[in-house]
mmCIF file of C-alpha atoms in Angstrom:
data_model
loop_
_atom_site.group_PDB
_atom_site.id
_atom_site.type_symbol
_atom_site.label_atom_id
_atom_site.label_comp_id
_atom_site.label_asym_id
_atom_site.label_seq_id
_atom_site.Cartn_x
_atom_site.Cartn_y
_atom_site.Cartn_z
ATOM 1 C CA UNK E 1 116.839 178.582 81.253
ATOM 2 C CA UNK E 2 116.355 182.310 81.674
ATOM 3 C CA UNK E 3 119.136 184.561 80.503
ATOM 4 C CA UNK E 4 119.152 186.291 83.886
ATOM 5 C CA UNK E 5 118.512 184.383 87.080
ATOM 6 C CA UNK E 6 118.271 185.850 90.544
ATOM 7 C CA UNK E 7 118.419 184.135 93.883
ATOM 8 C CA UNK E 8 116.759 183.942 96.222
ATOM 9 C CA UNK E 9 113.306 184.807 94.873
ATOM 10 C CA UNK E 10 112.155 185.805 98.341
ATOM 11 C CA UNK E 11 114.198 186.819 101.347
ATOM 12 C CA UNK E 12 113.092 187.730 104.843
ATOM 13 C CA UNK E 13 115.587 189.216 107.276
ATOM 14 C CA UNK E 14 115.686 190.848 110.671
ATOM 15 C CA UNK E 15 116.715 194.454 110.974
ATOM 16 C CA UNK E 16 120.475 194.755 111.148
ATOM 17 C CA UNK E 17 121.283 191.607 109.212
ATOM 18 C CA UNK E 18 123.716 191.505 106.289
ATOM 19 C CA UNK E 19 121.883 190.633 103.083
ATOM 20 C CA UNK E 20 123.134 189.202 99.799
ATOM 21 C CA UNK E 21 121.158 188.914 96.579
ATOM 22 C CA UNK E 22 122.699 187.071 93.654
ATOM 23 C CA UNK E 23 122.389 187.449 89.904
ATOM 24 C CA UNK E 24 123.734 185.051 87.282
ATOM 25 C CA UNK E 25 123.522 185.613 83.568
ATOM 26 C CA UNK E 26 124.248 183.530 80.516
ATOM 27 C CA UNK E 27 124.810 186.118 77.799
ATOM 28 C CA UNK E 28 127.651 188.442 76.985
ATOM 29 C CA UNK E 29 127.032 191.868 78.403
ATOM 30 C CA UNK E 30 128.496 195.322 78.440
ATOM 31 C CA UNK E 31 126.971 196.298 81.772
ATOM 32 C CA UNK E 32 124.837 195.045 84.630
ATOM 33 C CA UNK E 33 122.276 197.129 86.496
ATOM 34 C CA UNK E 34 120.681 196.752 89.899
ATOM 35 C CA UNK E 35 117.275 198.346 90.351
ATOM 36 C CA UNK E 36 115.066 198.749 93.388
ATOM 37 C CA UNK E 37 111.291 198.690 93.085
ATOM 38 C CA UNK E 38 109.407 200.014 96.088
ATOM 39 C CA UNK E 39 106.107 198.573 97.299
ATOM 40 C CA UNK E 40 104.322 201.493 95.644
ATOM 41 C CA UNK E 41 105.803 200.482 92.307
ATOM 42 C CA UNK E 42 108.415 203.190 91.820
ATOM 43 C CA UNK E 43 111.734 202.032 90.345
ATOM 44 C CA UNK E 44 115.113 203.438 91.307
ATOM 45 C CA UNK E 45 118.352 202.657 89.554
ATOM 46 C CA UNK E 46 120.928 201.667 92.195
ATOM 47 C CA UNK E 47 124.064 200.722 90.299
ATOM 48 C CA UNK E 48 125.496 200.165 86.886
ATOM 49 C CA UNK E 49 128.531 197.880 86.829
ATOM 50 C CA UNK E 50 130.870 196.730 84.118
ATOM 51 C CA UNK E 51 133.615 195.457 86.420
ATOM 52 C CA UNK E 52 134.744 195.307 90.025
ATOM 53 C CA UNK E 53 132.745 196.785 92.851
ATOM 54 C CA UNK E 54 130.674 199.865 93.646
ATOM 55 C CA UNK E 55 129.481 201.159 96.999
ATOM 56 C CA UNK E 56 126.742 203.622 97.845
ATOM 57 C CA UNK E 57 125.922 204.045 101.499
ATOM 58 C CA UNK E 58 124.952 200.646 102.889
ATOM 59 C CA UNK E 59 124.703 199.085 99.442
ATOM 60 C CA UNK E 60 127.569 197.286 97.749
ATOM 61 C CA UNK E 61 127.451 195.706 94.298
ATOM 62 C CA UNK E 62 130.072 193.416 92.841
ATOM 63 C CA UNK E 63 130.459 191.750 89.492
ATOM 64 C CA UNK E 64 132.642 188.904 88.235
ATOM 65 C CA UNK E 65 132.664 189.055 84.458
ATOM 66 C CA UNK E 66 134.455 185.718 84.036
ATOM 67 C CA UNK E 67 131.910 183.904 86.192
ATOM 68 C CA UNK E 68 128.968 185.936 84.842
ATOM 69 C CA UNK E 69 127.791 186.670 88.327
ATOM 70 C CA UNK E 70 126.919 189.733 90.381
ATOM 71 C CA UNK E 71 125.939 190.225 93.995
ATOM 72 C CA UNK E 72 124.116 193.030 95.759
ATOM 73 C CA UNK E 73 124.893 193.351 99.445
ATOM 74 C CA UNK E 74 123.025 195.402 102.033
ATOM 75 C CA UNK E 75 124.775 196.028 105.322
ATOM 76 C CA UNK E 76 122.864 196.807 108.533
ATOM 77 C CA UNK E 77 119.535 196.184 106.827
ATOM 78 C CA UNK E 78 116.530 198.296 107.764
ATOM 79 C CA UNK E 79 112.785 197.855 107.216
ATOM 80 C CA UNK E 80 112.877 200.668 104.655
ATOM 81 C CA UNK E 81 115.101 198.410 102.505
ATOM 82 C CA UNK E 82 112.049 196.202 101.937
ATOM 83 C CA UNK E 83 111.519 196.192 98.194
ATOM 84 C CA UNK E 84 111.978 194.113 95.071
ATOM 85 C CA UNK E 85 115.558 194.155 93.801
ATOM 86 C CA UNK E 86 115.944 193.575 90.083
ATOM 87 C CA UNK E 87 119.073 192.656 88.175
ATOM 88 C CA UNK E 88 119.271 193.686 84.524
ATOM 89 C CA UNK E 89 122.015 192.893 82.040
ATOM 90 C CA UNK E 90 122.646 194.735 78.854
ATOM 91 C CA UNK E 91 124.437 194.992 75.599
ATOM 92 C CA UNK E 92 123.925 198.385 74.085
ATOM 93 C CA UNK E 93 120.440 199.713 74.714
ATOM 94 C CA UNK E 94 118.806 196.356 75.286
ATOM 95 C CA UNK E 95 118.352 195.303 78.898
ATOM 96 C CA UNK E 96 117.225 191.836 79.944
ATOM 97 C CA UNK E 97 115.696 191.756 83.394
ATOM 98 C CA UNK E 98 115.715 189.138 86.084
ATOM 99 C CA UNK E 99 112.480 188.260 87.841
ATOM 100 C CA UNK E 100 113.469 190.149 90.955
ATOM 101 C CA UNK E 101 114.095 189.293 94.585
ATOM 102 C CA UNK E 102 111.431 190.282 97.092
ATOM 103 C CA UNK E 103 113.202 191.447 100.261
ATOM 104 C CA UNK E 104 111.341 191.943 103.510
ATOM 105 C CA UNK E 105 113.220 193.332 106.499
ATOM 106 C CA UNK E 106 111.362 192.985 109.769
ATOM 107 C CA UNK E 107 111.956 195.339 112.709
ATOM 108 C CA UNK R 1 113.811 218.864 89.031
ATOM 109 C CA UNK R 2 110.450 217.085 89.137
ATOM 110 C CA UNK R 3 111.866 213.853 87.770
ATOM 111 C CA UNK R 4 110.320 211.893 84.940
ATOM 112 C CA UNK R 5 106.643 212.716 84.651
ATOM 113 C CA UNK R 6 104.119 210.255 83.280
ATOM 114 C CA UNK R 7 100.441 210.696 82.628
ATOM 115 C CA UNK R 8 97.947 209.409 83.285
ATOM 116 C CA UNK R 9 98.920 207.441 86.382
ATOM 117 C CA UNK R 10 96.002 205.094 85.930
ATOM 118 C CA UNK R 11 93.999 204.298 82.825
ATOM 119 C CA UNK R 12 91.048 201.979 82.517
ATOM 120 C CA UNK R 13 89.665 201.430 79.049
ATOM 121 C CA UNK R 14 87.650 198.967 77.061
ATOM 122 C CA UNK R 15 89.033 196.570 74.509
ATOM 123 C CA UNK R 16 89.308 198.171 71.106
ATOM 124 C CA UNK R 17 89.823 201.709 72.369
ATOM 125 C CA UNK R 18 92.889 203.791 71.615
ATOM 126 C CA UNK R 19 95.178 204.488 74.562
ATOM 127 C CA UNK R 20 97.854 207.179 74.688
ATOM 128 C CA UNK R 21 100.448 207.268 77.435
ATOM 129 C CA UNK R 22 102.596 210.340 77.903
ATOM 130 C CA UNK R 23 106.064 210.966 79.260
ATOM 131 C CA UNK R 24 108.102 214.055 80.030
ATOM 132 C CA UNK R 25 111.762 213.167 80.591
ATOM 133 C CA UNK R 26 114.104 215.010 82.919
ATOM 134 C CA UNK R 27 115.278 218.211 81.305
ATOM 135 C CA UNK R 28 118.652 217.779 79.618
ATOM 136 C CA UNK R 29 118.401 214.017 79.265
ATOM 137 C CA UNK R 30 118.923 212.760 75.730
ATOM 138 C CA UNK R 31 117.819 209.148 76.142
ATOM 139 C CA UNK R 32 114.284 207.932 76.734
ATOM 140 C CA UNK R 33 113.038 204.405 77.311
ATOM 141 C CA UNK R 34 109.565 202.865 77.438
ATOM 142 C CA UNK R 35 109.173 199.682 79.495
ATOM 143 C CA UNK R 36 106.261 197.388 80.251
ATOM 144 C CA UNK R 37 105.939 195.375 83.461
ATOM 145 C CA UNK R 38 103.577 192.426 83.936
ATOM 146 C CA UNK R 39 103.426 189.684 86.507
ATOM 147 C CA UNK R 40 104.018 187.050 83.856
ATOM 148 C CA UNK R 41 106.899 188.636 81.958
ATOM 149 C CA UNK R 42 108.411 191.109 84.408
ATOM 150 C CA UNK R 43 110.039 194.232 82.983
ATOM 151 C CA UNK R 44 110.530 194.438 79.225
ATOM 152 C CA UNK R 45 112.078 197.168 77.121
ATOM 153 C CA UNK R 46 109.668 198.351 74.437
ATOM 154 C CA UNK R 47 111.584 201.146 72.723
ATOM 155 C CA UNK R 48 114.642 203.343 73.236
ATOM 156 C CA UNK R 49 115.081 206.865 71.838
ATOM 157 C CA UNK R 50 118.350 208.778 71.706
ATOM 158 C CA UNK R 51 118.227 212.450 70.720
ATOM 159 C CA UNK R 52 114.548 211.955 69.786
ATOM 160 C CA UNK R 53 115.359 209.200 67.292
ATOM 161 C CA UNK R 54 114.192 205.605 67.863
ATOM 162 C CA UNK R 55 117.324 203.496 68.232
ATOM 163 C CA UNK R 56 115.877 200.159 69.268
ATOM 164 C CA UNK R 57 112.199 199.312 68.830
ATOM 165 C CA UNK R 58 112.609 195.547 68.679
ATOM 166 C CA UNK R 59 110.678 195.198 71.922
ATOM 167 C CA UNK R 60 107.500 196.772 70.547
ATOM 168 C CA UNK R 61 105.025 193.876 70.606
ATOM 169 C CA UNK R 62 103.200 194.425 67.350
ATOM 170 C CA UNK R 63 101.782 196.993 64.984
ATOM 171 C CA UNK R 64 99.175 198.021 67.519
ATOM 172 C CA UNK R 65 101.918 199.754 69.479
ATOM 173 C CA UNK R 66 103.590 202.954 68.315
ATOM 174 C CA UNK R 67 105.835 205.464 70.033
ATOM 175 C CA UNK R 68 106.861 208.977 69.102
ATOM 176 C CA UNK R 69 109.221 211.566 70.457
ATOM 177 C CA UNK R 70 108.482 214.820 68.627
ATOM 178 C CA UNK R 71 110.891 216.822 70.796
ATOM 179 C CA UNK R 72 113.339 216.394 73.662
ATOM 180 C CA UNK R 73 110.720 217.035 76.324
ATOM 181 C CA UNK R 74 107.854 214.781 75.300
ATOM 182 C CA UNK R 75 107.127 211.234 74.202
ATOM 183 C CA UNK R 76 103.986 209.201 73.662
ATOM 184 C CA UNK R 77 103.236 205.507 73.566
ATOM 185 C CA UNK R 78 100.033 204.664 71.748
ATOM 186 C CA UNK R 79 98.113 201.402 71.636
ATOM 187 C CA UNK R 80 95.423 201.093 68.980
ATOM 188 C CA UNK R 81 93.326 199.016 69.302
ATOM 189 C CA UNK R 82 93.919 197.994 72.890
ATOM 190 C CA UNK R 83 93.458 194.421 74.088
ATOM 191 C CA UNK R 84 93.107 192.931 77.601
ATOM 192 C CA UNK R 85 96.597 191.402 77.326
ATOM 193 C CA UNK R 86 98.013 194.922 77.121
ATOM 194 C CA UNK R 87 97.092 195.442 80.774
ATOM 195 C CA UNK R 88 100.348 196.250 82.552
ATOM 196 C CA UNK R 89 102.327 199.016 84.177
ATOM 197 C CA UNK R 90 104.140 201.105 81.596
ATOM 198 C CA UNK R 91 107.267 202.904 82.745
ATOM 199 C CA UNK R 92 109.133 205.695 81.043
ATOM 200 C CA UNK R 93 112.776 206.314 81.953
ATOM 201 C CA UNK R 94 115.304 208.894 80.865
ATOM 202 C CA UNK R 95 119.039 209.330 81.116
ATOM 203 C CA UNK R 96 121.971 211.323 79.832
ATOM 204 C CA UNK R 97 125.363 210.470 78.419
ATOM 205 C CA UNK R 98 126.242 207.264 76.639
ATOM 206 C CA UNK R 99 124.418 206.101 74.616
ATOM 207 C CA UNK R 100 123.136 204.194 76.416
ATOM 208 C CA UNK R 101 123.209 206.187 79.669
ATOM 209 C CA UNK R 102 124.840 204.737 82.780
ATOM 210 C CA UNK R 103 121.815 205.509 84.936
ATOM 211 C CA UNK R 104 118.154 205.547 83.999
ATOM 212 C CA UNK R 105 115.676 207.564 85.991
ATOM 213 C CA UNK R 106 112.268 205.987 86.056
ATOM 214 C CA UNK R 107 108.909 207.679 86.097
ATOM 215 C CA UNK R 108 106.159 206.535 88.458
ATOM 216 C CA UNK R 109 104.513 204.427 85.761
ATOM 217 C CA UNK R 110 101.073 204.277 84.197
ATOM 218 C CA UNK R 111 98.887 201.392 85.300
ATOM 219 C CA UNK R 112 96.790 200.377 82.294
ATOM 220 C CA UNK R 113 93.787 198.120 82.593
ATOM 221 C CA UNK R 114 92.028 197.027 79.421
ATOM 222 C CA UNK R 115 88.656 195.437 80.082
#
């Protein structure tokens, strides 16, 4: 069993739909990160969470430390949200990455 | 700011050759990370520097890999000798605060192909 598991692996949505990507982890962590990797390969750090919820524009990230689970939500999805979303969990400097969720938003 | 700068963007080399990847972090950032991404293993942390000092190099695969950070504005990742299994995209990221930093800013990556 991987230390970090994401679901679903692939997700296709229609523009405007509400999207949820899940991340479960099995190790103790000090923080959880959500990253976005664009089709061209560039990686952008979206959120770092250690508790509760964070919101940035149409993106919302939540974490439940007791359940070792985090979700990334995208409201009013748009084709430009199409990317791979990667969950990473960390203790100190070491990050362990999930395999990513490939999101495709169709117009 | 130009963001994290990596060079070269693409590198094709033959097995056994020395490869040097370069990274210029964002000015003022005191943390620098080298990552490797492959289809099989996804993203992996190779090494983490804080204030130019290697803090965690447990992800460096083997003695063929070495990384240096001679000053706050430059780092190198060297592979000698290179092997086909080293083919991957190598990302450099930098951040401030912490350690470790809350947010890491990634460079565009160097796509390495070892024939």
